[in-house]
Amino acid sequence: MGRIASIVLTTLSLFLGMFFFFMGVIKLSPALNVDIHREIRRRFVRYARVIPFLTVPFGIKISARTYRQTIGIIEIVAGLALAFLPDRIKLYMNLFLFSITFGAIYTHIAIEDEVDKMYPAIAFTIILICRLILYVLQCKQRKSEYDRQQQQTEEQFDEKQCKLIHQQQMDNSNEQQQRQRQQKQQQKKLNRKGRKPKLINKTIDEDYYVDVYNNSDESGNEMKKNKKSKKKRSSRKKPTNSIKVD
């Protein structure tokens, strides 16, 4: 639907632009058609008496030639702009040409012209209104599409952020699991290589020291017994030596 509307809008812009361009050229020069140029010159003599926005409200009068040349130049410039320039300028030219055609209808009514002569101005006024409506609808559609694209990009960005956060959490959990596995493996290696031999050595050393201590105690006791026995023997020998013979 949007593509069809853009095609229709482009076609109307080219058609209206080239129509007003050629009408402006005919108003300025008889090169394209001499008969139409003469008829337009004759009509502008009457049109100059009731120029909209000038003669009626302010009483300003302009010659028919100046009025015709001014309208011709405006139609040439506005027609080319409507046909080939960007959308924003086309909008302004559409409004400007609509004011000209509406002024032409007012002029025909003011000079009490026949209805048959109003038909071209009425027809092109309606076409300009239709083009303006299509342009407004197209702008709304573009805005809605732009908002939809922004919403989609925001949703995609949110999804990417959620995926990144989830991936980071998974990576962190995997790292923690790997660390725990490494710690368990290190503990197993330490238990196999380091801790059991140390405990065995400790028990051996303790037993050794216990045995040595016990042996030292036994030897000490024997020494004490030997000393005691020697003292007893010495005490027994002394009285024998102290006896006198008469």
Coordinates of C-alpha atoms in Angstrom, one line a residue:
M1 CA 0.0 0.0 0.0
G2 CA 2.8 2.4 0.8
R3 CA 4.6 1.7 -2.4
I4 CA 1.4 2.3 -4.5
A5 CA 0.8 5.6 -2.6
S6 CA 4.4 6.7 -3.3
I7 CA 4.0 5.9 -7.0
V8 CA 0.8 7.8 -7.3
L9 CA 2.3 10.8 -5.4
T10 CA 5.3 10.9 -7.7
T11 CA 3.1 10.7 -10.8
L12 CA 0.9 13.5 -9.5
S13 CA 3.9 15.6 -8.7
L14 CA 5.4 15.2 -12.2
F15 CA 2.0 15.8 -14.0
L16 CA 1.1 18.9 -12.0
G17 CA 4.6 20.3 -12.1
M18 CA 5.0 20.0 -15.9
F19 CA 1.4 21.3 -16.4
F20 CA 2.1 24.4 -14.4
F21 CA 5.5 24.8 -16.1
F22 CA 4.0 24.8 -19.6
M23 CA 1.1 27.1 -18.6
G24 CA 3.7 29.5 -17.2
V25 CA 5.7 29.4 -20.4
I26 CA 2.5 30.0 -22.5
K27 CA 1.6 33.0 -20.3
L28 CA 5.1 34.5 -20.9
S29 CA 5.8 33.6 -24.6
P30 CA 3.8 32.7 -27.7
A31 CA 6.4 30.1 -28.7
L32 CA 4.4 27.1 -27.8
N33 CA 0.9 28.2 -28.9
V34 CA 0.1 31.6 -30.3
D35 CA -3.7 31.3 -30.1
I36 CA -3.7 30.2 -26.4
H37 CA -1.2 33.0 -25.6
R38 CA -3.5 35.6 -27.2
E39 CA -6.6 34.3 -25.3
I40 CA -4.7 34.4 -22.0
R41 CA -3.6 38.0 -22.7
R42 CA -7.1 39.0 -23.4
R43 CA -8.5 37.3 -20.2
F44 CA -5.8 38.9 -18.0
V45 CA -7.1 42.3 -18.9
R46 CA -10.3 41.4 -17.0
Y47 CA -8.5 39.5 -14.3
A48 CA -6.3 42.4 -13.4
R49 CA -9.4 44.4 -12.2
V50 CA -10.1 41.9 -9.3
I51 CA -6.7 40.7 -8.2
P52 CA -7.2 38.6 -5.0
F53 CA -5.6 39.8 -1.8
L54 CA -4.6 43.1 -3.5
T55 CA -7.3 45.0 -5.5
V56 CA -10.4 44.0 -3.5
P57 CA -9.2 44.5 0.1
F58 CA -6.4 47.2 -0.4
G59 CA -7.4 48.8 -3.7
I60 CA -3.9 48.2 -5.2
K61 CA -4.0 48.0 -9.0
I62 CA -1.5 46.3 -11.3
S63 CA -1.3 46.3 -15.0
A64 CA -2.5 43.2 -16.8
R65 CA 0.9 42.5 -18.4
T66 CA 2.7 42.6 -15.0
Y67 CA 0.1 40.4 -13.4
R68 CA 0.3 37.9 -16.3
Q69 CA 4.1 37.8 -16.2
T70 CA 4.2 37.5 -12.4
I71 CA 1.8 34.5 -12.5
G72 CA 3.7 32.9 -15.4
I73 CA 7.1 33.1 -13.6
I74 CA 5.5 31.8 -10.3
E75 CA 4.0 28.8 -12.2
I76 CA 7.3 28.0 -13.9
V77 CA 9.3 28.0 -10.7
A78 CA 6.7 26.2 -8.6
G79 CA 6.0 23.6 -11.4
L80 CA 9.7 22.7 -11.7
A81 CA 10.1 22.5 -7.9
L82 CA 7.0 20.4 -7.6
A83 CA 8.3 18.0 -10.2
F84 CA 11.9 17.5 -9.3
L85 CA 12.8 18.9 -5.8
P86 CA 12.6 17.0 -2.5
D87 CA 9.4 16.3 -0.5
R88 CA 9.6 19.2 1.9
I89 CA 9.9 21.8 -0.9
K90 CA 7.2 20.0 -2.9
L91 CA 4.8 20.5 0.1
Y92 CA 5.4 24.2 0.0
M93 CA 5.0 24.4 -3.7
N94 CA 1.8 22.4 -3.5
L95 CA 0.4 24.9 -1.0
F96 CA 1.5 27.8 -3.2
L97 CA 0.0 26.5 -6.4
F98 CA -3.2 25.6 -4.4
S99 CA -3.4 29.3 -3.4
I100 CA -3.0 30.3 -7.1
T101 CA -5.7 28.0 -8.4
F102 CA -8.0 29.0 -5.5
G103 CA -7.4 32.7 -6.5
A104 CA -8.2 31.8 -10.1
I105 CA -11.6 30.4 -8.9
Y106 CA -12.2 33.6 -6.9
T107 CA -11.3 35.7 -9.9
H108 CA -13.8 33.9 -12.2
I109 CA -16.5 34.3 -9.6
A110 CA -15.6 38.0 -9.1
I111 CA -15.8 38.9 -12.8
E112 CA -19.0 36.8 -13.1
D113 CA -17.4 34.5 -15.6
E114 CA -19.1 31.4 -17.1
V115 CA -18.9 28.1 -15.2
D116 CA -17.3 26.3 -18.1
K117 CA -14.2 28.6 -17.8
M118 CA -13.9 27.6 -14.1
Y119 CA -13.6 23.9 -14.7
P120 CA -9.8 23.8 -15.2
A121 CA -9.1 25.8 -12.1
I122 CA -11.5 23.7 -10.1
A123 CA -10.1 20.4 -11.4
F124 CA -6.5 21.3 -10.6
T125 CA -7.5 22.6 -7.2
I126 CA -9.0 19.2 -6.4
I127 CA -5.9 17.4 -7.8
L128 CA -3.6 19.6 -5.6
I129 CA -5.8 18.8 -2.6
C130 CA -5.6 15.1 -3.3
R131 CA -1.9 15.3 -3.6
L132 CA -1.6 17.1 -0.3
I133 CA -3.7 14.4 1.4
L134 CA -1.6 11.6 -0.1
Y135 CA 1.5 13.4 1.1
V136 CA 0.2 13.7 4.7
L137 CA -0.8 10.0 4.7
Q138 CA 2.6 9.0 3.4
C139 CA 4.3 11.1 6.1
K140 CA 2.2 9.4 8.8
Q141 CA 3.0 6.0 7.3
R142 CA 6.7 6.7 7.3
K143 CA 6.5 7.9 10.8
S144 CA 4.7 4.7 11.9
E145 CA 7.3 2.6 10.1
Y146 CA 10.1 4.5 11.7
D147 CA 8.6 4.0 15.1
R148 CA 8.1 0.4 14.4
Q149 CA 11.7 0.0 13.3
Q150 CA 12.9 1.8 16.4
Q151 CA 10.8 -0.5 18.6
Q152 CA 12.2 -3.5 16.8
T153 CA 15.7 -2.3 17.2
E154 CA 15.1 -1.7 20.9
E155 CA 13.6 -5.1 21.3
Q156 CA 16.6 -6.7 19.5
F157 CA 19.0 -4.7 21.6
D158 CA 17.2 -5.8 24.8
E159 CA 17.3 -9.4 23.5
K160 CA 21.0 -9.1 22.8
Q161 CA 21.6 -7.7 26.3
C162 CA 19.7 -10.5 27.9
K163 CA 21.7 -13.0 25.9
L164 CA 24.9 -11.4 26.8
I165 CA 24.0 -11.3 30.5
H166 CA 22.9 -15.0 30.4
Q167 CA 26.1 -15.9 28.6
Q168 CA 28.2 -14.0 31.2
Q169 CA 26.3 -15.8 34.0
M170 CA 26.9 -19.2 32.3
D171 CA 30.6 -18.3 31.8
N172 CA 30.9 -17.3 35.4
S173 CA 29.2 -20.5 36.6
N174 CA 31.5 -22.6 34.3
E175 CA 34.5 -20.8 35.6
Q176 CA 33.4 -21.5 39.2
Q177 CA 32.8 -25.1 38.4
Q178 CA 36.2 -25.4 36.8
R179 CA 37.8 -23.8 39.8
Q180 CA 36.0 -26.1 42.1
R181 CA 37.1 -29.1 40.0
Q182 CA 40.7 -27.9 40.0
Q183 CA 40.6 -27.4 43.8
K184 CA 39.2 -30.9 44.3
Q185 CA 41.9 -32.3 42.0
Q186 CA 44.6 -30.4 43.9
Q187 CA 43.2 -31.7 47.2
K188 CA 43.2 -35.2 45.9
K189 CA 46.8 -34.9 44.7
L190 CA 47.9 -33.5 48.0
N191 CA 46.1 -36.2 49.9
R192 CA 47.8 -38.8 47.7
K193 CA 51.3 -37.4 47.7
G194 CA 51.8 -35.1 50.7
R195 CA 49.5 -35.8 53.6
K196 CA 49.7 -39.6 54.1
P197 CA 53.5 -39.9 54.2
K198 CA 53.8 -37.0 56.6
L199 CA 51.3 -38.7 58.9
I200 CA 53.3 -42.0 58.6
N201 CA 56.6 -40.2 59.4
K202 CA 55.0 -38.5 62.3
T203 CA 53.8 -41.8 63.7
I204 CA 57.2 -43.4 63.1
D205 CA 59.1 -40.5 64.7
E206 CA 56.7 -40.6 67.7
D207 CA 57.2 -44.3 68.1
Y208 CA 61.0 -43.9 67.8
Y209 CA 61.1 -41.2 70.4
V210 CA 58.9 -43.2 72.6
D211 CA 61.2 -46.2 72.3
V212 CA 64.3 -44.1 72.9
Y213 CA 62.7 -42.4 75.9
N214 CA 61.7 -45.8 77.3
N215 CA 65.2 -47.2 76.7
S216 CA 66.7 -44.1 78.3
D217 CA 64.4 -44.6 81.3
E218 CA 65.4 -48.2 81.6
S219 CA 69.1 -47.4 81.4
G220 CA 68.7 -44.7 84.0
N221 CA 67.0 -47.1 86.3
E222 CA 69.7 -49.7 85.9
M223 CA 72.3 -47.0 86.6
K224 CA 70.5 -46.0 89.8
K225 CA 70.3 -49.6 90.9
N226 CA 74.0 -50.2 90.3
K227 CA 74.8 -47.1 92.3
K228 CA 72.6 -48.2 95.1
S229 CA 74.2 -51.7 95.1
K230 CA 77.7 -50.1 95.2
K231 CA 76.7 -47.9 98.1
K232 CA 75.4 -50.9 100.0
R233 CA 78.6 -52.9 99.4
S234 CA 80.7 -50.0 100.5
S235 CA 78.6 -49.5 103.7
R236 CA 79.1 -53.2 104.5
K237 CA 82.9 -53.1 104.1
K238 CA 83.5 -50.1 106.3
P239 CA 82.6 -51.7 109.7
T240 CA 85.0 -54.6 108.9
N241 CA 87.8 -52.2 108.5
S242 CA 87.1 -50.3 111.7
I243 CA 87.5 -53.4 114.0
K244 CA 90.7 -53.3 116.2
V245 CA 92.6 -56.4 117.2
D246 CA 93.7 -56.6 120.8

